[in-house]
mmCIF file of C-alpha atoms in Angstrom:
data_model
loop_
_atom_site.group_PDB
_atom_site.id
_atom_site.type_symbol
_atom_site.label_atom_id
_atom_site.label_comp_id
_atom_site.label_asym_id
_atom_site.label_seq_id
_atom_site.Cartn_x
_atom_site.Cartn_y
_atom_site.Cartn_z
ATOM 1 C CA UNK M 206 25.804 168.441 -24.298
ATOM 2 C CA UNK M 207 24.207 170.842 -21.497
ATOM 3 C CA UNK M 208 20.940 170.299 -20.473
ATOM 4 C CA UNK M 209 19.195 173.429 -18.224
ATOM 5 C CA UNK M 210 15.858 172.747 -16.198
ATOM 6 C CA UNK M 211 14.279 175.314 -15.045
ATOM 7 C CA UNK M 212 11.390 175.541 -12.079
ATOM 8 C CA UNK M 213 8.307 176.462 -12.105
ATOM 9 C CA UNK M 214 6.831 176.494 -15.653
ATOM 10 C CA UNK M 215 4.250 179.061 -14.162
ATOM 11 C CA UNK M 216 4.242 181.378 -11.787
ATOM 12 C CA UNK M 217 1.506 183.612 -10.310
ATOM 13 C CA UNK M 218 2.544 186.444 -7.751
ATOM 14 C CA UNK M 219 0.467 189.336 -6.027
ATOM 15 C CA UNK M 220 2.091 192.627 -6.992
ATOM 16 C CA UNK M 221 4.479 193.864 -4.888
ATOM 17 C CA UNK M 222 5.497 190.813 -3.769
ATOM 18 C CA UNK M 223 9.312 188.877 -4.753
ATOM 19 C CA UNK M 224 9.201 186.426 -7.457
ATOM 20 C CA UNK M 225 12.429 183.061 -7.696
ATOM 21 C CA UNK M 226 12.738 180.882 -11.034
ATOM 22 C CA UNK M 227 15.270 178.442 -10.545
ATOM 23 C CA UNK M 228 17.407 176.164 -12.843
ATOM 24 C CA UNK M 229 19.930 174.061 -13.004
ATOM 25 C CA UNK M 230 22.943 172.595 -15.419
ATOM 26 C CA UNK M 231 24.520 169.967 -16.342
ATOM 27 C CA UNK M 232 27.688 170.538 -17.937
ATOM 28 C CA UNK M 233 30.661 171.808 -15.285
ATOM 29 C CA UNK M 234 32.500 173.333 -18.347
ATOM 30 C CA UNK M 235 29.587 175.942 -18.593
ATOM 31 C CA UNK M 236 30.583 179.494 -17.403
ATOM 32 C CA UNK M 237 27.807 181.926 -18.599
ATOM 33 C CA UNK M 238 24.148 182.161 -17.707
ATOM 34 C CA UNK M 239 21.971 185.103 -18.579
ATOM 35 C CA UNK M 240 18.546 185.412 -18.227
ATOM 36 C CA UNK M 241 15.931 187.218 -21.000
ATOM 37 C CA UNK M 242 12.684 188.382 -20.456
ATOM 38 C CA UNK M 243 10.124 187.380 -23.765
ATOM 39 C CA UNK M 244 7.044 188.898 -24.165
ATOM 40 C CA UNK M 245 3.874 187.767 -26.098
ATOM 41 C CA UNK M 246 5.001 188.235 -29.773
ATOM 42 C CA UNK M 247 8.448 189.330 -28.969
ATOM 43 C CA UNK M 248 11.970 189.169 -28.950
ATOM 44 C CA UNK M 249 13.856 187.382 -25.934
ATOM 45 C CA UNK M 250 15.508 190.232 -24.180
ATOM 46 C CA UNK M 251 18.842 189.781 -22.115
ATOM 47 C CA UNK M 252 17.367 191.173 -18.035
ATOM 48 C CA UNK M 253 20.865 190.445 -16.323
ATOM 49 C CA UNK M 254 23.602 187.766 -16.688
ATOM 50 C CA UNK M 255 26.309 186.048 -14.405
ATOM 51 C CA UNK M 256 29.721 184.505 -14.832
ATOM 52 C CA UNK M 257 30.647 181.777 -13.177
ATOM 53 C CA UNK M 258 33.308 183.603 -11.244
ATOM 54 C CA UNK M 259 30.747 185.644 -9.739
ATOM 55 C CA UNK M 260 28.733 184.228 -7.074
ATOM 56 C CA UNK M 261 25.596 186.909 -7.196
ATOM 57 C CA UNK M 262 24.841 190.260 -9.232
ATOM 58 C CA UNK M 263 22.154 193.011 -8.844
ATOM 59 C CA UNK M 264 20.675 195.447 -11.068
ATOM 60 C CA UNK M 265 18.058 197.142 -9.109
ATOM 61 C CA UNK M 266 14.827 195.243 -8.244
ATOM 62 C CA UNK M 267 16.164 192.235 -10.176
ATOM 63 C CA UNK M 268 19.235 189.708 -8.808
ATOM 64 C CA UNK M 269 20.795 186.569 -10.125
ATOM 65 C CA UNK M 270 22.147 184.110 -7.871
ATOM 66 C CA UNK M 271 25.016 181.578 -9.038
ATOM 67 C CA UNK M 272 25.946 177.938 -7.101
ATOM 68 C CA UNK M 273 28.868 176.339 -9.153
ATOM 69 C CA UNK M 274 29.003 173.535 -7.155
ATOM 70 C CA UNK M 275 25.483 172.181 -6.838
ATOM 71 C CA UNK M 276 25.032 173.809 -10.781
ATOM 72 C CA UNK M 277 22.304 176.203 -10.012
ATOM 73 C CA UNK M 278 21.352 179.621 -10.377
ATOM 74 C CA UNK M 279 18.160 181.814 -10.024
ATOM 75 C CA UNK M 280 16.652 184.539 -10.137
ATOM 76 C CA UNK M 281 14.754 187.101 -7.978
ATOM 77 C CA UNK M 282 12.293 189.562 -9.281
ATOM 78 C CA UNK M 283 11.548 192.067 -6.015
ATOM 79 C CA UNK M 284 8.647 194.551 -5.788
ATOM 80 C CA UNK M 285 6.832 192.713 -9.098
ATOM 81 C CA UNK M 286 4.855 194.900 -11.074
ATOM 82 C CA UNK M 287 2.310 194.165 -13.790
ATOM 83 C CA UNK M 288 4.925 194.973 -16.498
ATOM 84 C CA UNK M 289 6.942 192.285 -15.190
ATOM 85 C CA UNK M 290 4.204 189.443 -16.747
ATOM 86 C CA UNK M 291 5.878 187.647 -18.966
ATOM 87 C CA UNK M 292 7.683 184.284 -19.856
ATOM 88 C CA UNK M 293 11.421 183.777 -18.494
ATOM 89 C CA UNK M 294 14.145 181.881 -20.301
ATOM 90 C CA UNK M 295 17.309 181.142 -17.883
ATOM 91 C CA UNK M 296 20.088 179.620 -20.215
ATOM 92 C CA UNK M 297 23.649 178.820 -20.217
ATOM 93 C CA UNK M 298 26.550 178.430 -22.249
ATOM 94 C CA UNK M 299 30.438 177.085 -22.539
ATOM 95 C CA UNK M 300 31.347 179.995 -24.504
ATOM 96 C CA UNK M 301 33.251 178.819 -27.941
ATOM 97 C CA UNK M 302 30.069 179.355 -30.580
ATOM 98 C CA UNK M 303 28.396 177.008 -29.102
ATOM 99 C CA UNK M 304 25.134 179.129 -28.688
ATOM 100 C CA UNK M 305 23.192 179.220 -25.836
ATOM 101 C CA UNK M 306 21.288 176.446 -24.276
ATOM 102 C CA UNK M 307 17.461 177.319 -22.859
ATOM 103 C CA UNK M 308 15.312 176.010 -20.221
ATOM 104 C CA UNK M 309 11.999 175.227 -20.757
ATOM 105 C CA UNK M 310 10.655 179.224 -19.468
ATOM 106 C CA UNK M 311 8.617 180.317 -16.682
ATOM 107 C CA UNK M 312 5.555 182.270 -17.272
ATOM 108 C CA UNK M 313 5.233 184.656 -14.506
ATOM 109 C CA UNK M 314 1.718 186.082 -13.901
ATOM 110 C CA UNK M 315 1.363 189.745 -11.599
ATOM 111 C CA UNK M 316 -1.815 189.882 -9.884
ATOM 112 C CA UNK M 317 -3.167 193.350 -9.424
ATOM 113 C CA UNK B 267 18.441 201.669 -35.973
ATOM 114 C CA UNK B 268 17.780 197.938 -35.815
ATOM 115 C CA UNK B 269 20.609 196.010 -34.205
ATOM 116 C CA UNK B 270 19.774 192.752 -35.724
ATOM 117 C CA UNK B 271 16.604 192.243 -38.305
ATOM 118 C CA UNK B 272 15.446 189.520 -40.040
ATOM 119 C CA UNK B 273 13.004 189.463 -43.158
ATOM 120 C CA UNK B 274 10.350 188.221 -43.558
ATOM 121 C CA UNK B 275 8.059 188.714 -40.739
ATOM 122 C CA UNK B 276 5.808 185.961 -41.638
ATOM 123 C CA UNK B 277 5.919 183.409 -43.678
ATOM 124 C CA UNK B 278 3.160 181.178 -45.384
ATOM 125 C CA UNK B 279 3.875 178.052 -47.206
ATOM 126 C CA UNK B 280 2.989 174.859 -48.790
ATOM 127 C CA UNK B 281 4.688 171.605 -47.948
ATOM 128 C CA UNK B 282 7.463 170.854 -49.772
ATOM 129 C CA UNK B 283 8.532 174.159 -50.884
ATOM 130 C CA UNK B 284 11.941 175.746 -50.547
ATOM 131 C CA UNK B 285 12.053 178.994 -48.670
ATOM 132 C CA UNK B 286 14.882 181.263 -47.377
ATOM 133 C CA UNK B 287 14.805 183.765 -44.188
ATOM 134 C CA UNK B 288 17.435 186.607 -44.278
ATOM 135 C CA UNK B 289 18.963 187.617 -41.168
ATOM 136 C CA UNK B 290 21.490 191.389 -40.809
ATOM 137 C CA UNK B 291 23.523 192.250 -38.225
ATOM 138 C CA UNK B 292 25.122 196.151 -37.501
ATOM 139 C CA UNK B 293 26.961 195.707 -34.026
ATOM 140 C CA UNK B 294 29.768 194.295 -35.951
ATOM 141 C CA UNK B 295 29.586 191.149 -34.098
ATOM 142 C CA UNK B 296 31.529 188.015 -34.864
ATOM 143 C CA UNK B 297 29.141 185.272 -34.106
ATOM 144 C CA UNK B 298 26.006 184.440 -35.330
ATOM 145 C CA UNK B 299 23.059 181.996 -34.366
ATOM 146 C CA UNK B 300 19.615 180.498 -35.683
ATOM 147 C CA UNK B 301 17.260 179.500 -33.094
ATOM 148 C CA UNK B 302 14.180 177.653 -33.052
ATOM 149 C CA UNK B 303 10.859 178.504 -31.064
ATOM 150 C CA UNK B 304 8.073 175.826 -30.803
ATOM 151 C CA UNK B 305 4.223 176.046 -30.366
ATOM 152 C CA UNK B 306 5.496 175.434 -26.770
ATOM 153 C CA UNK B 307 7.853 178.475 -26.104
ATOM 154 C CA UNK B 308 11.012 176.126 -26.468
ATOM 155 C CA UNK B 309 14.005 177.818 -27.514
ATOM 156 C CA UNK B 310 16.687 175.596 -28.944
ATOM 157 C CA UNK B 311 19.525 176.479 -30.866
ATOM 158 C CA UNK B 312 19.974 175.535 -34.378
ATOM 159 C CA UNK B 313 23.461 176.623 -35.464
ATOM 160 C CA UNK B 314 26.010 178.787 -34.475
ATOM 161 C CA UNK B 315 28.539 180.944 -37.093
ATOM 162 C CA UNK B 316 31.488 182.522 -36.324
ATOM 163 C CA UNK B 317 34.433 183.303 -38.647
ATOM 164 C CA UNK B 318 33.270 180.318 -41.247
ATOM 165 C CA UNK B 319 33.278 177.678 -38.510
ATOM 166 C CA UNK B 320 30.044 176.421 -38.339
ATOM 167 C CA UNK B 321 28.723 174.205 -35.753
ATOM 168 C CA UNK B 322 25.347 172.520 -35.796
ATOM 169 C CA UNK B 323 22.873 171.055 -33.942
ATOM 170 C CA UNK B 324 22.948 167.407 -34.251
ATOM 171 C CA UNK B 325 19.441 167.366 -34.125
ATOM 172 C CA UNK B 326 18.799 169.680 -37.232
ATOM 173 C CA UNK B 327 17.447 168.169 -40.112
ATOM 174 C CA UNK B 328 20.236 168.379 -42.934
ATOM 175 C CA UNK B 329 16.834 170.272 -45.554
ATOM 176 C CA UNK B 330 17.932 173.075 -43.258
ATOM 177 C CA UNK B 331 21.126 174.797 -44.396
ATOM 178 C CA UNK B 332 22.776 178.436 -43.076
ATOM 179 C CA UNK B 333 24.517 180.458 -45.641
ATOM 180 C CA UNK B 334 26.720 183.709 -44.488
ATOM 181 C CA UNK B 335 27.590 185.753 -47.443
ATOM 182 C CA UNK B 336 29.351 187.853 -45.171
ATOM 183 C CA UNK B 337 30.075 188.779 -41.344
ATOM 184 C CA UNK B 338 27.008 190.887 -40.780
ATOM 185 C CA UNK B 339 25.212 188.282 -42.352
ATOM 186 C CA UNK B 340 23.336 184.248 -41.976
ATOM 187 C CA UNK B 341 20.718 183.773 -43.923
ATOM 188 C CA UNK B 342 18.643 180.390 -43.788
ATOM 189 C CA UNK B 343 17.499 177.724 -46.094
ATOM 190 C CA UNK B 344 14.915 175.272 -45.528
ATOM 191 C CA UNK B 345 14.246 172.742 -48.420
ATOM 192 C CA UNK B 346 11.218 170.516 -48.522
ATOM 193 C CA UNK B 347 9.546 171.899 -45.850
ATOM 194 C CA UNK B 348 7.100 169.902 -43.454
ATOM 195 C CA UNK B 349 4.132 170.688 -40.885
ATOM 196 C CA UNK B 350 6.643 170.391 -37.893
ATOM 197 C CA UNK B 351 9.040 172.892 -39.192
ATOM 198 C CA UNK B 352 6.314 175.355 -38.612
ATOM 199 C CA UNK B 353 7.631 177.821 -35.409
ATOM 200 C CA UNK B 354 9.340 180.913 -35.194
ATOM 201 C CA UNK B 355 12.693 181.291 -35.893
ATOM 202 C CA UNK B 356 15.077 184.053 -34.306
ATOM 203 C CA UNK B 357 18.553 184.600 -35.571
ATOM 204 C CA UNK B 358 21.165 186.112 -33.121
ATOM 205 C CA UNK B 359 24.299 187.850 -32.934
ATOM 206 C CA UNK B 360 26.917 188.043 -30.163
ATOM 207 C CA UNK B 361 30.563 190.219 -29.981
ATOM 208 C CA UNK B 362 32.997 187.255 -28.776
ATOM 209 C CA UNK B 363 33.765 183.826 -29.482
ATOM 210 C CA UNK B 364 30.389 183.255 -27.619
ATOM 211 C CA UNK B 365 29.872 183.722 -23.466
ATOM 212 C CA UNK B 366 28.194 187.049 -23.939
ATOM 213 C CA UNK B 367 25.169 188.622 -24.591
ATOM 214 C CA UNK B 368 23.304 188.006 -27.653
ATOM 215 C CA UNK B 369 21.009 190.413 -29.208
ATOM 216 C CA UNK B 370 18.334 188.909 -30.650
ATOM 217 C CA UNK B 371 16.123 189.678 -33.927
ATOM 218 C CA UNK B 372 12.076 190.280 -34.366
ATOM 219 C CA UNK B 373 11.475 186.137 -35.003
ATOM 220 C CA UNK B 374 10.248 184.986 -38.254
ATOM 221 C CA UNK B 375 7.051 183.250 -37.733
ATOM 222 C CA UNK B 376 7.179 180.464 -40.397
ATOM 223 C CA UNK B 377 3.473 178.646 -40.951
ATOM 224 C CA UNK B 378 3.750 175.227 -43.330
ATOM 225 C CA UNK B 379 0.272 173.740 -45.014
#
């Protein structure tokens, strides 16, 4: 089955500055990878996905790379704000029903 | 209006009792999951429904069953329950055959005694 790491468990960032989670996969057959956004007490929230034909995708301060060969993708958080705390799930999936498969989560921390 | 709710909210129990989370659905959406959330954040997905074909987790303990009375609808049934099924539990819905977004529910945040 696929197995996602993902890198750094926590992350603390000054406002303002660019935040990068990173993960990787396992299984070649995988083709989507979204990324949600959980806060405390919450529901995970989709922030931006990718397909595996597309190599990188923006959606204004927030960007998702994709490297199909070296099964890796990340994402970049520009211009953090203190909204932006919270814990970050990348994941990935074959399609079929399989469901989705999570890494481990990142909590990111905004310093004022 | 709620895109995909689940009831109850919380959930209190003794070991060994049965108890049943409902889960709805109004996006019309063909696929359905259960997912698990530990003490440590860890999502992991439980089972997956889409059109009766259900696939499961190998790692899911058979006292936990889904039951989908209808599309818009997985409910799920714990039997016997035990400390370490205590978590939250968010069901899920997606529009294809899987490989797209999936709107999650509120969580059910199940405590066992």
């Amino acid at each position: 089955g696929e197995n996602v790491e993902q890198h750094p468990s926590t992350l603390s960032v000054q406002e303002g500055d660019s935040a990068v989670i990173k993960c990787t996969y396992s299984d070649s057959a995988s083709n989507y990878f979204p990324w949600y956004k959980q806060e405390l007490g919450k529901r995970p929230q989709l922030i931006i996905d990718i397909r595996s034909n597309v190599g990188e995708k923006k959606d204004q301060r927030i960007a998702v790379t994709l490297n199909k060969t070296a099964k890796h993708f990340s994402l970049h958080i520009t211009e953090t704000q203190p909204e932006d705390s919270a814990v970050y799930f990348c994941a990935a999936t074959g399609g079929g029903a399989d469901g989705l498969t999570f890494g481990k989560g990142t909590h990111l921390i905004i310093q004022p | 209006d709620t895109a995909v709710s689940q009831t109850p909210k919380y959930l209190v129990t003794q070991m060994g009792n049965d108890k049943s989370i409902k889960c709805e659905q109004n996006l019309g959406h063909d696929t359905m999951y259960w997912y698990k959330q530990d003490s440590k954040k860890f999502l992991k997905i439980m089972f997956s429904y889409n059109n009766k074909e259900l696939i499961i987790n190998e790692t899911v303990p058979n006292r936990f069953s889904p039951k989908s009375p209808d599309k818009a609808h997985l409910n799920l049934h714990i039997n016997s329950l035990e400390l370490g099924d205590s978590a939250v539990y968010f069901c899920a819905s997606s529009g294809g055959r899987g490989g797209g977004e999936q709107f999650f529910g509120p969580g059910t945040r199940l405590t066992v005694l």
